[in-house]
Amino acid sequence: MTPFFDTHAHLDYPEYEKDFPEVLARAQAAGITKMISIGTSLESSARAVRLAETFPAIYAAVGWHPSEALAAPADLRPALRGLARHPKVVAIGETGLDYYRLPSAQNGSAADDAHYKKRQAEIFAQQLEVAAELGLNAIIHQRAAFDDTLAQLQPFAGKVRGVFHCFGESVARLEQILALGSLVSYTGIVTFKNGQNIRDAVAATPLDKFMLETDCPYLAPVPYRGQRGEPAFVKEISETVAQVKGCSLDELSAATCRTAHDFFKNLA
Ligand SMILES: [Zn+2]
């Protein structure tokens, strides 16, 4: 079994309440030796830390998702620092900007849009600041907000690296990310019939500049598309990515695991 890591999983979500031991057993059987449970709020981050304390193969990232920005405390930093000092916390996130569904698309006003974007930018800045302070890198979620996201990350270059998770942008944007010393990661979308643009991005990404993730419970790869995702499915993702890169599973395993160890502090 070739070992791989699931660098982005939402293991604290209620989708796993009923059969978590089986989910972990299937991950282990598929060779997925390490998993990072990603926080989307303080509560979710605390649950991720608790999972990391309980299960040796699980690590945690702590952060606040941009889509939940309106529910965030004015100053996220004190509580985030507290969580982030845990020895199994490997990164800050997920954090970033998401303009995909703005309030104006749901009967909101232009002022609502502006307020929502402002809150997202504020909590993103706070999280980058805590990451820099604690020497952690950041897991970046961006949707329909690439330029603004990059502009906020830019001043942190040399201090905080980002992984643009679920990367689905152009090769030109990939190059902008790599120029900042940041990375990308690829999900099950790489296996989708309509995922050719993602496979093109994979082909253009140097072997040492990306990681693999499921973003489970979302984005299950073929042949599980539409079902609940789980970390075991990194296996299917790795097979497609190895094919696209024209490398062996062993080479892909060595490269992506090395990249993860280098990017995620405390990933033992
Ligand atoms: Zn996520």
PDB file of C-alpha atoms in Angstrom, residues 43-230:
ATOM      1  CA  GLU A  43     -16.224  25.484  17.655  1.00  0.00           C
ATOM      2  CA  SER A  44     -15.286  23.389  14.626  1.00  0.00           C
ATOM      3  CA  SER A  45     -11.577  24.072  15.265  1.00  0.00           C
ATOM      4  CA  ALA A  46     -11.918  22.961  18.882  1.00  0.00           C
ATOM      5  CA  ARG A  47     -13.584  19.752  17.671  1.00  0.00           C
ATOM      6  CA  ALA A  48     -10.719  19.211  15.194  1.00  0.00           C
ATOM      7  CA  VAL A  49      -8.204  19.617  18.041  1.00  0.00           C
ATOM      8  CA  ARG A  50     -10.141  17.115  20.130  1.00  0.00           C
ATOM      9  CA  LEU A  51     -10.045  14.587  17.270  1.00  0.00           C
ATOM     10  CA  ALA A  52      -6.291  15.148  16.969  1.00  0.00           C
ATOM     11  CA  GLU A  53      -5.902  14.494  20.682  1.00  0.00           C
ATOM     12  CA  THR A  54      -7.871  11.271  20.406  1.00  0.00           C
ATOM     13  CA  PHE A  55      -6.509   9.714  17.211  1.00  0.00           C
ATOM     14  CA  PRO A  56      -2.756   9.508  16.452  1.00  0.00           C
ATOM     15  CA  ALA A  57      -3.276   9.747  12.654  1.00  0.00           C
ATOM     16  CA  ILE A  58      -5.320  12.950  12.876  1.00  0.00           C
ATOM     17  CA  TYR A  59      -3.898  16.487  13.046  1.00  0.00           C
ATOM     18  CA  ALA A  60      -5.800  19.764  13.192  1.00  0.00           C
ATOM     19  CA  ALA A  61      -5.886  23.128  11.445  1.00  0.00           C
ATOM     20  CA  VAL A  62      -7.671  25.926  13.276  1.00  0.00           C
ATOM     21  CA  GLY A  63      -9.409  28.808  11.574  1.00  0.00           C
ATOM     22  CA  TRP A  64     -12.600  30.505  10.475  1.00  0.00           C
ATOM     23  CA  HIS A  65     -14.107  29.980   7.019  1.00  0.00           C
ATOM     24  CA  PRO A  66     -14.836  33.149   5.004  1.00  0.00           C
ATOM     25  CA  SER A  67     -18.396  32.033   4.257  1.00  0.00           C
ATOM     26  CA  GLU A  68     -19.061  32.181   8.014  1.00  0.00           C
ATOM     27  CA  ALA A  69     -17.474  35.633   8.403  1.00  0.00           C
ATOM     28  CA  LEU A  70     -20.635  37.368   9.648  1.00  0.00           C
ATOM     29  CA  ALA A  71     -20.788  34.998  12.630  1.00  0.00           C
ATOM     30  CA  ALA A  72     -17.157  35.604  13.631  1.00  0.00           C
ATOM     31  CA  PRO A  73     -16.205  37.547  16.749  1.00  0.00           C
ATOM     32  CA  ALA A  74     -14.876  41.066  16.102  1.00  0.00           C
ATOM     33  CA  ASP A  75     -11.423  39.910  17.154  1.00  0.00           C
ATOM     34  CA  LEU A  76     -10.774  36.264  16.428  1.00  0.00           C
ATOM     35  CA  ARG A  77      -7.128  36.403  17.454  1.00  0.00           C
ATOM     36  CA  PRO A  78      -7.139  35.655  21.211  1.00  0.00           C
ATOM     37  CA  ALA A  79      -9.251  32.496  20.915  1.00  0.00           C
ATOM     38  CA  LEU A  80      -7.421  31.398  17.767  1.00  0.00           C
ATOM     39  CA  ARG A  81      -4.008  31.793  19.421  1.00  0.00           C
ATOM     40  CA  GLY A  82      -5.193  29.611  22.289  1.00  0.00           C
ATOM     41  CA  LEU A  83      -6.240  26.824  19.941  1.00  0.00           C
ATOM     42  CA  ALA A  84      -3.256  27.190  17.618  1.00  0.00           C
ATOM     43  CA  ARG A  85      -0.689  26.568  20.364  1.00  0.00           C
ATOM     44  CA  HIS A  86      -1.806  22.948  20.667  1.00  0.00           C
ATOM     45  CA  PRO A  87       1.071  20.594  19.687  1.00  0.00           C
ATOM     46  CA  LYS A  88      -1.043  18.811  17.052  1.00  0.00           C
ATOM     47  CA  VAL A  89      -2.177  21.992  15.311  1.00  0.00           C
ATOM     48  CA  VAL A  90      -0.307  22.081  12.002  1.00  0.00           C
ATOM     49  CA  ALA A  91      -1.705  25.217  10.286  1.00  0.00           C
ATOM     50  CA  ILE A  92      -4.154  28.111  10.429  1.00  0.00           C
ATOM     51  CA  GLY A  93      -7.297  27.701   8.337  1.00  0.00           C
ATOM     52  CA  GLU A  94      -9.289  27.382   6.500  1.00  0.00           C
ATOM     53  CA  THR A  95      -9.309  31.073   5.843  1.00  0.00           C
ATOM     54  CA  GLY A  96      -9.460  33.361   2.831  1.00  0.00           C
ATOM     55  CA  LEU A  97     -12.111  35.102   0.758  1.00  0.00           C
ATOM     56  CA  ASP A  98     -15.253  33.795  -0.919  1.00  0.00           C
ATOM     57  CA  TYR A  99     -17.340  36.098  -3.124  1.00  0.00           C
ATOM     58  CA  TYR A 100     -19.221  33.276  -4.813  1.00  0.00           C
ATOM     59  CA  ARG A 101     -22.566  33.813  -3.077  1.00  0.00           C
ATOM     60  CA  LEU A 102     -22.851  37.421  -2.023  1.00  0.00           C
ATOM     61  CA  PRO A 103     -25.843  38.752  -0.058  1.00  0.00           C
ATOM     62  CA  SER A 104     -27.079  40.641  -3.153  1.00  0.00           C
ATOM     63  CA  ALA A 105     -27.708  37.292  -4.853  1.00  0.00           C
ATOM     64  CA  GLN A 106     -30.129  36.517  -2.006  1.00  0.00           C
ATOM     65  CA  ASN A 107     -32.148  39.762  -1.702  1.00  0.00           C
ATOM     66  CA  GLY A 108     -29.330  41.603   0.060  1.00  0.00           C
ATOM     67  CA  SER A 109     -28.153  45.102  -0.849  1.00  0.00           C
ATOM     68  CA  ALA A 110     -24.864  46.379  -2.235  1.00  0.00           C
ATOM     69  CA  ALA A 111     -24.115  47.633   1.283  1.00  0.00           C
ATOM     70  CA  ASP A 112     -24.628  44.082   2.604  1.00  0.00           C
ATOM     71  CA  ASP A 113     -22.111  42.841   0.033  1.00  0.00           C
ATOM     72  CA  ALA A 114     -19.589  45.465   1.091  1.00  0.00           C
ATOM     73  CA  HIS A 115     -20.039  44.634   4.785  1.00  0.00           C
ATOM     74  CA  TYR A 116     -19.689  40.880   4.122  1.00  0.00           C
ATOM     75  CA  LYS A 117     -16.493  41.379   2.103  1.00  0.00           C
ATOM     76  CA  LYS A 118     -15.090  43.697   4.764  1.00  0.00           C
ATOM     77  CA  ARG A 119     -15.701  41.157   7.541  1.00  0.00           C
ATOM     78  CA  GLN A 120     -14.103  38.417   5.420  1.00  0.00           C
ATOM     79  CA  ALA A 121     -11.031  40.589   4.826  1.00  0.00           C
ATOM     80  CA  GLU A 122     -10.788  41.449   8.524  1.00  0.00           C
ATOM     81  CA  ILE A 123     -10.874  37.875   9.788  1.00  0.00           C
ATOM     82  CA  PHE A 124      -8.539  36.752   6.984  1.00  0.00           C
ATOM     83  CA  ALA A 125      -6.038  39.435   8.077  1.00  0.00           C
ATOM     84  CA  GLN A 126      -6.369  38.392  11.719  1.00  0.00           C
ATOM     85  CA  GLN A 127      -5.693  34.766  10.833  1.00  0.00           C
ATOM     86  CA  LEU A 128      -2.640  35.602   8.722  1.00  0.00           C
ATOM     87  CA  GLU A 129      -1.350  37.698  11.594  1.00  0.00           C
ATOM     88  CA  VAL A 130      -1.722  34.815  14.076  1.00  0.00           C
ATOM     89  CA  ALA A 131      -0.114  32.443  11.574  1.00  0.00           C
ATOM     90  CA  ALA A 132       2.913  34.750  11.217  1.00  0.00           C
ATOM     91  CA  GLU A 133       3.154  35.178  14.977  1.00  0.00           C
ATOM     92  CA  LEU A 134       3.153  31.438  15.652  1.00  0.00           C
ATOM     93  CA  GLY A 135       5.222  30.364  12.651  1.00  0.00           C
ATOM     94  CA  LEU A 136       2.364  28.462  11.032  1.00  0.00           C
ATOM     95  CA  ASN A 137       1.324  28.361   7.393  1.00  0.00           C
ATOM     96  CA  ALA A 138      -2.240  28.952   6.193  1.00  0.00           C
ATOM     97  CA  ILE A 139      -4.856  26.880   4.408  1.00  0.00           C
ATOM     98  CA  ILE A 140      -6.465  29.224   1.913  1.00  0.00           C
ATOM     99  CA  HIS A 141     -10.024  28.969   0.680  1.00  0.00           C
ATOM    100  CA  GLN A 142     -10.795  31.348  -2.168  1.00  0.00           C
ATOM    101  CA  ARG A 143     -13.694  31.402  -4.547  1.00  0.00           C
ATOM    102  CA  ALA A 144     -14.348  34.170  -7.078  1.00  0.00           C
ATOM    103  CA  ALA A 145     -11.906  36.318  -5.072  1.00  0.00           C
ATOM    104  CA  PHE A 146      -8.487  35.388  -6.390  1.00  0.00           C
ATOM    105  CA  ASP A 147      -6.915  38.832  -6.804  1.00  0.00           C
ATOM    106  CA  ASP A 148      -8.079  40.118  -3.409  1.00  0.00           C
ATOM    107  CA  THR A 149      -6.908  36.909  -1.718  1.00  0.00           C
ATOM    108  CA  LEU A 150      -3.473  37.112  -3.288  1.00  0.00           C
ATOM    109  CA  ALA A 151      -3.209  40.823  -2.408  1.00  0.00           C
ATOM    110  CA  GLN A 152      -3.841  40.052   1.277  1.00  0.00           C
ATOM    111  CA  LEU A 153      -1.376  37.179   1.304  1.00  0.00           C
ATOM    112  CA  GLN A 154       1.387  39.052  -0.546  1.00  0.00           C
ATOM    113  CA  PRO A 155       2.668  41.147   2.403  1.00  0.00           C
ATOM    114  CA  PHE A 156       3.140  37.911   4.377  1.00  0.00           C
ATOM    115  CA  ALA A 157       5.408  36.318   1.757  1.00  0.00           C
ATOM    116  CA  GLY A 158       8.517  35.021   3.490  1.00  0.00           C
ATOM    117  CA  LYS A 159       6.579  34.663   6.774  1.00  0.00           C
ATOM    118  CA  VAL A 160       3.434  32.702   5.950  1.00  0.00           C
ATOM    119  CA  ARG A 161       2.986  30.348   3.040  1.00  0.00           C
ATOM    120  CA  GLY A 162      -0.493  29.436   1.854  1.00  0.00           C
ATOM    121  CA  VAL A 163      -1.880  26.307   0.311  1.00  0.00           C
ATOM    122  CA  PHE A 164      -4.658  27.245  -2.094  1.00  0.00           C
ATOM    123  CA  HIS A 165      -6.833  24.258  -1.405  1.00  0.00           C
ATOM    124  CA  CYS A 166      -9.170  22.718  -3.993  1.00  0.00           C
ATOM    125  CA  PHE A 167      -7.207  24.547  -6.687  1.00  0.00           C
ATOM    126  CA  GLY A 168      -9.209  25.100  -9.846  1.00  0.00           C
ATOM    127  CA  GLU A 169      -7.751  28.219 -11.391  1.00  0.00           C
ATOM    128  CA  SER A 170      -5.648  28.867 -14.483  1.00  0.00           C
ATOM    129  CA  VAL A 171      -1.980  28.027 -14.917  1.00  0.00           C
ATOM    130  CA  ALA A 172      -1.229  31.787 -14.887  1.00  0.00           C
ATOM    131  CA  ARG A 173      -2.766  32.040 -11.414  1.00  0.00           C
ATOM    132  CA  LEU A 174      -0.903  28.925 -10.324  1.00  0.00           C
ATOM    133  CA  GLU A 175       2.319  30.698 -11.250  1.00  0.00           C
ATOM    134  CA  GLN A 176       1.326  33.756  -9.199  1.00  0.00           C
ATOM    135  CA  ILE A 177       0.798  31.488  -6.180  1.00  0.00           C
ATOM    136  CA  LEU A 178       4.108  29.664  -6.630  1.00  0.00           C
ATOM    137  CA  ALA A 179       5.907  33.006  -7.019  1.00  0.00           C
ATOM    138  CA  LEU A 180       4.814  33.865  -3.453  1.00  0.00           C
ATOM    139  CA  GLY A 181       6.319  30.614  -2.182  1.00  0.00           C
ATOM    140  CA  SER A 182       2.835  29.197  -1.710  1.00  0.00           C
ATOM    141  CA  LEU A 183       1.380  25.886  -2.876  1.00  0.00           C
ATOM    142  CA  VAL A 184      -1.830  24.313  -4.115  1.00  0.00           C
ATOM    143  CA  SER A 185      -3.743  21.136  -3.344  1.00  0.00           C
ATOM    144  CA  TYR A 186      -6.002  18.997  -5.478  1.00  0.00           C
ATOM    145  CA  THR A 187      -9.281  17.249  -4.643  1.00  0.00           C
ATOM    146  CA  GLY A 188     -11.452  14.590  -6.261  1.00  0.00           C
ATOM    147  CA  ILE A 189     -12.516  17.073  -8.948  1.00  0.00           C
ATOM    148  CA  VAL A 190      -9.354  15.949 -10.759  1.00  0.00           C
ATOM    149  CA  THR A 191     -11.192  12.660 -11.509  1.00  0.00           C
ATOM    150  CA  PHE A 192     -14.375  14.264 -12.835  1.00  0.00           C
ATOM    151  CA  LYS A 193     -15.224  13.898 -16.503  1.00  0.00           C
ATOM    152  CA  ASN A 194     -15.542  17.698 -16.708  1.00  0.00           C
ATOM    153  CA  GLY A 195     -12.334  18.236 -14.706  1.00  0.00           C
ATOM    154  CA  GLN A 196      -9.962  18.659 -17.656  1.00  0.00           C
ATOM    155  CA  ASN A 197      -9.015  22.189 -16.544  1.00  0.00           C
ATOM    156  CA  ILE A 198      -7.945  20.748 -13.190  1.00  0.00           C
ATOM    157  CA  ARG A 199      -5.917  18.006 -14.888  1.00  0.00           C
ATOM    158  CA  ASP A 200      -4.253  20.723 -16.975  1.00  0.00           C
ATOM    159  CA  ALA A 201      -3.360  22.588 -13.779  1.00  0.00           C
ATOM    160  CA  VAL A 202      -1.984  19.376 -12.237  1.00  0.00           C
ATOM    161  CA  ALA A 203       0.123  18.773 -15.336  1.00  0.00           C
ATOM    162  CA  ALA A 204       1.568  22.294 -14.998  1.00  0.00           C
ATOM    163  CA  THR A 205       2.288  22.030 -11.248  1.00  0.00           C
ATOM    164  CA  PRO A 206       5.821  20.870 -10.337  1.00  0.00           C
ATOM    165  CA  LEU A 207       5.775  17.586  -8.422  1.00  0.00           C
ATOM    166  CA  ASP A 208       7.031  19.298  -5.250  1.00  0.00           C
ATOM    167  CA  LYS A 209       4.502  22.167  -5.270  1.00  0.00           C
ATOM    168  CA  PHE A 210       1.210  20.451  -4.490  1.00  0.00           C
ATOM    169  CA  MET A 211      -0.530  18.192  -2.012  1.00  0.00           C
ATOM    170  CA  LEU A 212      -3.554  15.906  -2.139  1.00  0.00           C
ATOM    171  CA  GLU A 213      -6.800  16.304  -0.217  1.00  0.00           C
ATOM    172  CA  THR A 214     -10.389  15.119  -0.258  1.00  0.00           C
ATOM    173  CA  ASP A 215     -12.171  18.192   1.233  1.00  0.00           C
ATOM    174  CA  CYS A 216     -14.490  15.482   2.522  1.00  0.00           C
ATOM    175  CA  PRO A 217     -17.432  15.176   3.080  1.00  0.00           C
ATOM    176  CA  TYR A 218     -17.539  17.149  -0.191  1.00  0.00           C
ATOM    177  CA  LEU A 219     -16.158  16.376  -3.671  1.00  0.00           C
ATOM    178  CA  ALA A 220     -15.924  12.571  -3.580  1.00  0.00           C
ATOM    179  CA  PRO A 221     -13.902  11.376  -6.610  1.00  0.00           C
ATOM    180  CA  VAL A 222     -15.119   9.055  -9.340  1.00  0.00           C
ATOM    181  CA  PRO A 223     -16.450   6.333  -8.829  1.00  0.00           C
ATOM    182  CA  TYR A 224     -17.972   7.746  -5.615  1.00  0.00           C
ATOM    183  CA  ARG A 225     -19.001  11.097  -7.086  1.00  0.00           C
ATOM    184  CA  GLY A 226     -22.101  12.483  -5.365  1.00  0.00           C
ATOM    185  CA  GLN A 227     -21.634  10.329  -2.264  1.00  0.00           C
ATOM    186  CA  ARG A 228     -20.257  11.400   1.093  1.00  0.00           C
ATOM    187  CA  GLY A 229     -16.504  11.775   0.758  1.00  0.00           C
ATOM    188  CA  GLU A 230     -13.965  10.335   3.205  1.00  0.00           C
TER     189      GLU A 230
END
